Short mmCIF file of C-alpha atoms in Angstrom, two decimals:
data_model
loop_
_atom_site.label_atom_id
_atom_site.label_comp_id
_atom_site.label_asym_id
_atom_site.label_seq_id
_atom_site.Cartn_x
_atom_site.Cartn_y
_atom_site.Cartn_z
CA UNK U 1 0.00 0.00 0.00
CA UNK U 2 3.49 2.59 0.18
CA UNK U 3 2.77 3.11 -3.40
CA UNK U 4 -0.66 4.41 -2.97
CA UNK U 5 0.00 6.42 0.07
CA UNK U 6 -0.75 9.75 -0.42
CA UNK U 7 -4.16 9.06 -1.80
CA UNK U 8 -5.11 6.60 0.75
CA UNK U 9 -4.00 9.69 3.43
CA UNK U 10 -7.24 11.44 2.03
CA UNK U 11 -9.82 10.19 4.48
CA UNK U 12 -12.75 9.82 1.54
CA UNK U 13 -10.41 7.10 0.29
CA UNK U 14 -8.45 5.24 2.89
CA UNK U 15 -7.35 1.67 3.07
CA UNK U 16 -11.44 0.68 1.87
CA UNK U 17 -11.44 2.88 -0.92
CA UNK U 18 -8.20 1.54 -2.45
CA UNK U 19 -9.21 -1.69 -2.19
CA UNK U 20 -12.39 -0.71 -4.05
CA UNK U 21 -10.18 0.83 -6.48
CA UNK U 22 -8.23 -2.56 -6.58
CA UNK U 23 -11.44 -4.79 -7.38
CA UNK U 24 -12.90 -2.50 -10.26
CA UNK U 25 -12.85 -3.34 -13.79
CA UNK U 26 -13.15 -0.27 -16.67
CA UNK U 27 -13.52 -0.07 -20.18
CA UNK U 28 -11.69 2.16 -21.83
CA UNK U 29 -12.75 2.83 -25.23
CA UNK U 30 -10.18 4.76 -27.13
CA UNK U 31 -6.55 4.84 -26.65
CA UNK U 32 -5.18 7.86 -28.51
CA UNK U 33 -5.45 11.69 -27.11
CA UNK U 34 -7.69 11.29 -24.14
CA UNK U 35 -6.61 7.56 -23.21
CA UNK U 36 -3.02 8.95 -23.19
CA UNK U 37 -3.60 10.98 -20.04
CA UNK U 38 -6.87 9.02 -18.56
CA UNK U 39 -5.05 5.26 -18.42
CA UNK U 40 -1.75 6.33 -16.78
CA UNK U 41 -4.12 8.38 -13.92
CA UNK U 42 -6.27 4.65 -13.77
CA UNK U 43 -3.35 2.21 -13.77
CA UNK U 44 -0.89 4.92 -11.29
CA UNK U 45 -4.50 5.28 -8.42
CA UNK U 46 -4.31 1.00 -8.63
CA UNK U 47 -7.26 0.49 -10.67
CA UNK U 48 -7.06 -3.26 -10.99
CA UNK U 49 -8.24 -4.25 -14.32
CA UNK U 50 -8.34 -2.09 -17.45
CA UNK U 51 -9.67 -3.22 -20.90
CA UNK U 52 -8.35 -1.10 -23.26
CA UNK U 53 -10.69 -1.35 -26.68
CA UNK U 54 -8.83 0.44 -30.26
CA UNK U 55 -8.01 -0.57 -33.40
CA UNK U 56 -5.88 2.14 -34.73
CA UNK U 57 -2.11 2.32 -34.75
CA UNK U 58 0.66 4.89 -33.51
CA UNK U 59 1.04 7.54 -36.20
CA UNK U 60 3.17 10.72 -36.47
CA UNK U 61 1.04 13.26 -36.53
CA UNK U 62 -0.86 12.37 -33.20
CA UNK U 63 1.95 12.18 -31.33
CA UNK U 64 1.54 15.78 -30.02
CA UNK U 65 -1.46 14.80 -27.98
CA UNK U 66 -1.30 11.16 -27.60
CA UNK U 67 1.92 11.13 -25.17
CA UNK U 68 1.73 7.68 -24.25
CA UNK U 69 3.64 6.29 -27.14
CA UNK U 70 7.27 7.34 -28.56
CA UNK U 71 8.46 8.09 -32.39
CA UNK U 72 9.99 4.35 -31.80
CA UNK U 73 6.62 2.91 -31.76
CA UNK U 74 5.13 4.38 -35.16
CA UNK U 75 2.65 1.95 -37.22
CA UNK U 76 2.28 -0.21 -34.20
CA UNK U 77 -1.17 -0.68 -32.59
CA UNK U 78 -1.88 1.64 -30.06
CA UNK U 79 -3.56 -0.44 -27.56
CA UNK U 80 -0.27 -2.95 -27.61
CA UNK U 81 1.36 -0.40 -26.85
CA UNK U 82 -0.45 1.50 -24.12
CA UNK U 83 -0.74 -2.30 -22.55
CA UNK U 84 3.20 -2.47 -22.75
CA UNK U 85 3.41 1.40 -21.37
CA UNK U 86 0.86 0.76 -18.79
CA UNK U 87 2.45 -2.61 -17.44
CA UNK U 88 5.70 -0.40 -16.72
CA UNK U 89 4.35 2.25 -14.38
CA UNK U 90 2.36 -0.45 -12.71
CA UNK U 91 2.48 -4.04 -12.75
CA UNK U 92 0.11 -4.93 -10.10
CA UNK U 93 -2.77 -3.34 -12.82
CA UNK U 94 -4.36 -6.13 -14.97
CA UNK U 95 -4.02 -4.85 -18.64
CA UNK U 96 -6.55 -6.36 -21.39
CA UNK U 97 -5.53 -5.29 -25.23
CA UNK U 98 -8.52 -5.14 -27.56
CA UNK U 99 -7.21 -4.57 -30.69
CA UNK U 100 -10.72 -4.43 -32.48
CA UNK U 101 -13.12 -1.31 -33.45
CA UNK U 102 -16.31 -0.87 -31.26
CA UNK U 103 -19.12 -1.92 -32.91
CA UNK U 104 -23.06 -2.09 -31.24
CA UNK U 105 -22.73 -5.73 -31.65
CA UNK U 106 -19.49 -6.28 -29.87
CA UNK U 107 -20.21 -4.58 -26.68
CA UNK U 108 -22.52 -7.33 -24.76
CA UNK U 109 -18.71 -9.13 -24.85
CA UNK U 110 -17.00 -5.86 -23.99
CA UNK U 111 -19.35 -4.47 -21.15
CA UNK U 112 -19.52 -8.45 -19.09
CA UNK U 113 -17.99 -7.88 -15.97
CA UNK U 114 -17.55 -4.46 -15.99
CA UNK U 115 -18.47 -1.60 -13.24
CA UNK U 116 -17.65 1.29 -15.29
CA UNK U 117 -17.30 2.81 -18.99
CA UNK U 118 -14.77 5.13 -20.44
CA UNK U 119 -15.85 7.26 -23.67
CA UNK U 120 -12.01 8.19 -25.30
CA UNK U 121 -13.27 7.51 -28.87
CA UNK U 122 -14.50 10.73 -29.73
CA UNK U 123 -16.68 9.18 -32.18
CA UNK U 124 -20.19 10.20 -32.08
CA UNK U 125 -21.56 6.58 -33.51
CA UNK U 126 -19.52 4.97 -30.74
CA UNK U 127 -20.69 7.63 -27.93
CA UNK U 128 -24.42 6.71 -28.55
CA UNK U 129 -23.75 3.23 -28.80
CA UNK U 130 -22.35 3.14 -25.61
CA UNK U 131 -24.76 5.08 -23.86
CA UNK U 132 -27.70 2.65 -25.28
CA UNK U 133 -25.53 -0.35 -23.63
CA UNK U 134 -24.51 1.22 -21.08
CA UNK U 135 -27.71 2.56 -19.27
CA UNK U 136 -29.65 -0.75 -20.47
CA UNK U 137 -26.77 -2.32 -18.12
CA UNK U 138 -27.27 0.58 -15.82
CA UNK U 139 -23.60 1.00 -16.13
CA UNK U 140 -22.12 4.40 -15.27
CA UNK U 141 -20.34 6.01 -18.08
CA UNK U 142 -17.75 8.79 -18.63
CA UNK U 143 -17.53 10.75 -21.89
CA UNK U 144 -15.41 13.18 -22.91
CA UNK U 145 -14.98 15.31 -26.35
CA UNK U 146 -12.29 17.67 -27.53
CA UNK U 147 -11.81 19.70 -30.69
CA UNK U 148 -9.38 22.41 -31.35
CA UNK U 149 -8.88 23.95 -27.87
CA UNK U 150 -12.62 23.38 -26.61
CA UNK U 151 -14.52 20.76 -24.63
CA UNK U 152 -16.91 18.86 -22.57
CA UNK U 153 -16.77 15.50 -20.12
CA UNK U 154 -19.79 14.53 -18.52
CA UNK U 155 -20.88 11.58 -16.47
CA UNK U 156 -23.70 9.55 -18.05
CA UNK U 157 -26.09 6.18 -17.41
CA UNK U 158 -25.56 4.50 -14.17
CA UNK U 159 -28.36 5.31 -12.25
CA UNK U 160 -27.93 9.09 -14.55
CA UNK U 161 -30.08 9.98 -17.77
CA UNK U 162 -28.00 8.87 -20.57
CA UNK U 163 -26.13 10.39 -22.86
CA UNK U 164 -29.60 10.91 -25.30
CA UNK U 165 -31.25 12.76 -22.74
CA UNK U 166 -28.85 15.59 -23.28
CA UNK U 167 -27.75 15.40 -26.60
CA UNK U 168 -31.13 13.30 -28.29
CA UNK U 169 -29.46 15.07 -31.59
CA UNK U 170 -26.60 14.65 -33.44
CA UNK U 171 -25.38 18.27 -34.60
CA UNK U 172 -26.03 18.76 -38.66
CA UNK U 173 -22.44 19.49 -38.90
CA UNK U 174 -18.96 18.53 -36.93
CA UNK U 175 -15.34 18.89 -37.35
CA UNK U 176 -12.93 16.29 -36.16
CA UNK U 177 -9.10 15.85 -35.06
CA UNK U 178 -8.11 14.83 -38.28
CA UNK U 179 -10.11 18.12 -40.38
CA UNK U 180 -9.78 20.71 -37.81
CA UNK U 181 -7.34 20.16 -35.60
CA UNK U 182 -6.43 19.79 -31.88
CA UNK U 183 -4.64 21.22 -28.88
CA UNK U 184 -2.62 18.26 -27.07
CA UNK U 185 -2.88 20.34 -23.02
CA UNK U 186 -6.91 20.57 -24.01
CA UNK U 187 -7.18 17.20 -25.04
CA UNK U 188 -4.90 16.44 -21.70
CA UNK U 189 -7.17 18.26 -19.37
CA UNK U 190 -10.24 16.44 -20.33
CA UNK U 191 -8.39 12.93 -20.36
CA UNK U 192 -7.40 14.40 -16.21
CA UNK U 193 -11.25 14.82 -15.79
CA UNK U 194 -12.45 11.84 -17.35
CA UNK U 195 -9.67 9.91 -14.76
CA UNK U 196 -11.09 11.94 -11.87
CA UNK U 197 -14.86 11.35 -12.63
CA UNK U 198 -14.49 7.94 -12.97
CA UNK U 199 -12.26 7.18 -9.60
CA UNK U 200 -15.17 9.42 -7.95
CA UNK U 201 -17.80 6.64 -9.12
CA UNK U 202 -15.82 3.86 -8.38
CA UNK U 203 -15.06 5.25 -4.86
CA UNK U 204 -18.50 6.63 -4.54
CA UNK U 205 -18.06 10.25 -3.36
CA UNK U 206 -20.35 12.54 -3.40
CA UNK U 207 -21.58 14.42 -5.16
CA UNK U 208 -21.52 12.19 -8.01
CA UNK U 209 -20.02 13.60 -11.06
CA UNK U 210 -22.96 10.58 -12.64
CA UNK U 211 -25.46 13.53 -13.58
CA UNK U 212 -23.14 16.49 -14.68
CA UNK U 213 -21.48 18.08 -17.75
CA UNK U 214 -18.78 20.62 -17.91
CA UNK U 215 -17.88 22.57 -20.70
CA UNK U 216 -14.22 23.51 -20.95
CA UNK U 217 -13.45 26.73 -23.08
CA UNK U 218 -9.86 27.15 -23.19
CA UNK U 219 -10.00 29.81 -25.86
CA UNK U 220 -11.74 32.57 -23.88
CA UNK U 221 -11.21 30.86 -20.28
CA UNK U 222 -14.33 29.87 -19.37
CA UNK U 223 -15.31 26.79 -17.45
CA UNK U 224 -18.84 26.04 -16.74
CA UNK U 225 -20.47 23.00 -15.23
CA UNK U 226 -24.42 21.92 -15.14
CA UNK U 227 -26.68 19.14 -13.79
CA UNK U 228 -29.23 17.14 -16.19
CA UNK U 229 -30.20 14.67 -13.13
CA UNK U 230 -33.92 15.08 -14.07
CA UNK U 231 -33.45 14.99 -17.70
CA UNK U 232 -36.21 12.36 -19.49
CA UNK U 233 -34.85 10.22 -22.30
CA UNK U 234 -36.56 10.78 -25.62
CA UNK U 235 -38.98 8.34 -26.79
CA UNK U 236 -38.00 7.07 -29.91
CA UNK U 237 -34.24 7.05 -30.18
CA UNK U 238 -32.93 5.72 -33.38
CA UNK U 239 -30.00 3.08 -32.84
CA UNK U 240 -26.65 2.51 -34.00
CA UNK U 241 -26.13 -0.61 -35.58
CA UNK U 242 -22.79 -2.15 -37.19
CA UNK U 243 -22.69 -4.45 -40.02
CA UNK U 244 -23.37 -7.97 -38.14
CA UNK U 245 -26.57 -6.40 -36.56
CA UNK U 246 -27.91 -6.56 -40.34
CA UNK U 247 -30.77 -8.48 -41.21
CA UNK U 248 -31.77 -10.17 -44.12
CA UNK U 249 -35.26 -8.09 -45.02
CA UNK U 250 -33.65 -4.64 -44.00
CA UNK U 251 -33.76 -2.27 -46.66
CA UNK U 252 -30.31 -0.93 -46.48
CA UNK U 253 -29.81 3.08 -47.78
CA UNK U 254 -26.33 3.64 -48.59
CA UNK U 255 -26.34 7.58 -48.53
CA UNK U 256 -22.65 8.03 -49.38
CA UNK U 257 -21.46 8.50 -53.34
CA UNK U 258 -20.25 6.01 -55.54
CA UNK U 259 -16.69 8.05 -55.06
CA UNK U 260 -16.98 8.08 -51.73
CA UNK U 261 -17.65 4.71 -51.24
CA UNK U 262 -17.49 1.92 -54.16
CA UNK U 263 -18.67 -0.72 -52.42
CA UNK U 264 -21.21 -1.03 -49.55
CA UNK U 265 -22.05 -2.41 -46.43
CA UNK U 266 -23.98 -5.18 -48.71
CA UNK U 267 -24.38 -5.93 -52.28
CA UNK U 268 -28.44 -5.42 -51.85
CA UNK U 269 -27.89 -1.61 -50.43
CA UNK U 270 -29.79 0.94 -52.28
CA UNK U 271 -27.49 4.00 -53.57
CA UNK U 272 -29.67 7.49 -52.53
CA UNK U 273 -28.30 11.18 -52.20
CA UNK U 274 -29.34 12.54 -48.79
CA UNK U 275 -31.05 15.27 -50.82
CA UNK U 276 -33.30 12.57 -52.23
CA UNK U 277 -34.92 11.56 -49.16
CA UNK U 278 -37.76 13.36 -49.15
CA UNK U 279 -38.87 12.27 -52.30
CA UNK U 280 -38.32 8.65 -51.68
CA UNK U 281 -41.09 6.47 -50.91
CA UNK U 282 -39.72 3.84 -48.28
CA UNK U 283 -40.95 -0.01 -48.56
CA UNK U 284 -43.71 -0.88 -45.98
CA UNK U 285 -43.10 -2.87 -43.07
CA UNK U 286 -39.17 -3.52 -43.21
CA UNK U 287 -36.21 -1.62 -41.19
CA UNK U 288 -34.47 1.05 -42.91
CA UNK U 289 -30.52 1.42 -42.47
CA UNK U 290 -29.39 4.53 -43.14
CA UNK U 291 -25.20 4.42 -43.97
CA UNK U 292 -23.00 6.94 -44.30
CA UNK U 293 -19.40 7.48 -42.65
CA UNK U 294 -19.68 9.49 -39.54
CA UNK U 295 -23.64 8.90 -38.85
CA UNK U 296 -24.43 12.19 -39.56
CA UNK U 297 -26.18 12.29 -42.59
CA UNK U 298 -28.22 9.09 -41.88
CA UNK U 299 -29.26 10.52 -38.36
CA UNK U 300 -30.63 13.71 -40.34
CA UNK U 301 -32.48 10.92 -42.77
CA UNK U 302 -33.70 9.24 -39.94
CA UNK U 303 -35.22 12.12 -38.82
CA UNK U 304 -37.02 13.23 -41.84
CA UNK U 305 -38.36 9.67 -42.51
CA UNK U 306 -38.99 9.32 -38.80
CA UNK U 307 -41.55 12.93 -39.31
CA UNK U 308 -43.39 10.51 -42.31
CA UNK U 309 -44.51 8.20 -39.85
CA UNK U 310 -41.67 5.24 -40.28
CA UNK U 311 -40.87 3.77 -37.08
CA UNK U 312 -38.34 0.42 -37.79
CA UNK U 313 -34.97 3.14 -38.55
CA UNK U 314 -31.75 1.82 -37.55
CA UNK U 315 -27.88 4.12 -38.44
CA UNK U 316 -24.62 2.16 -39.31
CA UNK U 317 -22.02 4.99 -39.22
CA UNK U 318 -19.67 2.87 -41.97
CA UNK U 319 -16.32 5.29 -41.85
CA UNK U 320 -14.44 6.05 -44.83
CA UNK U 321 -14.49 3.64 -47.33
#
């Protein structure tokens, strides 16, 4: 217990709280800007098992934020990497590598056995997929976003309204990382929170950060924080879906080009500009995928179908072709 010391001297952790701390098991979804701050915070406060879930590898130009990995370890997959970092600073931390992409049909494997959920993707498909698993499991989750040197992290699910109850919406438009850029201290102060929310649930102090959003605004320096503890989930959320939730009668609407994507999720997908929505007359009775990359698009399709009375609407954010 030496090594832990000077948190256990706080008396709202202790000898009990460290072993709680000991006993939990997190997801971690996401192992580039964010994960590079969050994991070392989990794995140095003895968090005893972290699954660490990406499928993307160690490149260049990401190295300004994601500080976890070294020019040595370019091309290689990031999560083998964060497990090998990880293992170093503490070996009494139980490290599980997932080198796969989160998909809504892998996470009934991902989620077994686990008390708590961290959002690092910064994917919005993957953010609302979560939150659907995660507060059917009633499993808290912590999600964070960053984009050029502005934020948000909020605690979600859990006994908390999900993440739909405060964003039911995705926004029409959205810049990334990779098309607008990023500030590695922002992205590093959010990763801090998203450590410091989650030890809070797992030690269960109060007042839970399960409930609560704050905003982080590090280009005019302001910080604001609100509560959403009575906020009602929307009625009819549409899903995210990934390829093996497909069924055979779905009538899937691929809404990307023929340049932007040659070939679809399936050879039966029907190719329809978003413009062309509101002219289309939808088959009776089946579920309707909308595709595109980010989700975007098909969430805005699903919403104008949704106002024409269709109900069975499922999105499969696809990514770049």
């Amino acid at each position: 217990m030496e090594r832990y010391q000077r948190q256990t001297m706080l008396p709202e952790i202790g000898p009990q709280g460290q072993q709680r701390l000991h006993a939990a098991r997190v997801l971690v979804v996401g192992a580039g800007g964010l994960g590079a701050t969050l994991l070392p915070q989990l794995a140095g406060a003895g968090v005893g098992y972290l699954r660490v879930c990406d499928d993307d590898h160690v490149a260049l130009h990401n190295l300004h934020r994601q500080t976890l990995f070294t020019e040595q370890q370019v091309g290689q997959p990031k999560v083998t990497c964060a497990q090998q970092a990880l293992r170093q600073r503490n070996s009494a931390v139980q490290i599980d590598a997932v080198r796969l992409a989160v998909g809504a049909s892998r996470l009934p494997t991902l989620l077994l056995d686990i008390d708590l959920v961290i959002d690092a993707a910064d994917n919005f498909a993957v953010t609302y997929s979560l939150s659907d698993s995660c507060y059917r499991a009633r499993i808290p989750l912590i999600s964070a976003s960053v984009l050029g040197r502005q934020g948000y992290v909020g605690g979600f699910c859990g006994g908390a309204p999900s993440y739909r109850a405060v964003f039911p919406a995705l926004p029409r438009v959205a810049a990334n990382c990779n098309t607008a850029g990023v500030m590695g201290p922002a992205v590093a102060t959010l990763g801090g929170m998203q450590a410091q929310m989650a030890l809070s649930v797992l030690l269960g102090l109060a007042p839970s950060p399960l409930g609560c959003v704050i905003n982080c605004d590090f280009v005019n320096w302001h910080f604001n924080a609100f509560r959403f503890d009575a906020a009602e989930e929307p009625g009819q959320a549409v899903p995210f879906i990934d390829a093996p939730l497909l069924r055979a009668d779905d009538c899937v609407v691929e809404l990307r080009s023929e340049t932007e994507a040659p070939v679809s999720v399936t050879e039966s997908a029907i190719r329809l500009m978003p413009h062309l929505i509101d002219a289309w007359q939808p088959p009776p009775a089946r579920r309707i995928v909308l595709v595109c990359a980010s989700g975007m698009r098909a969430a805005q399709a699903a919403s104008a179908l949704a106002q024409r009375g269709c109900t069975q609407l499922a999105i499969l954010a696809a990514g770049r072709a």
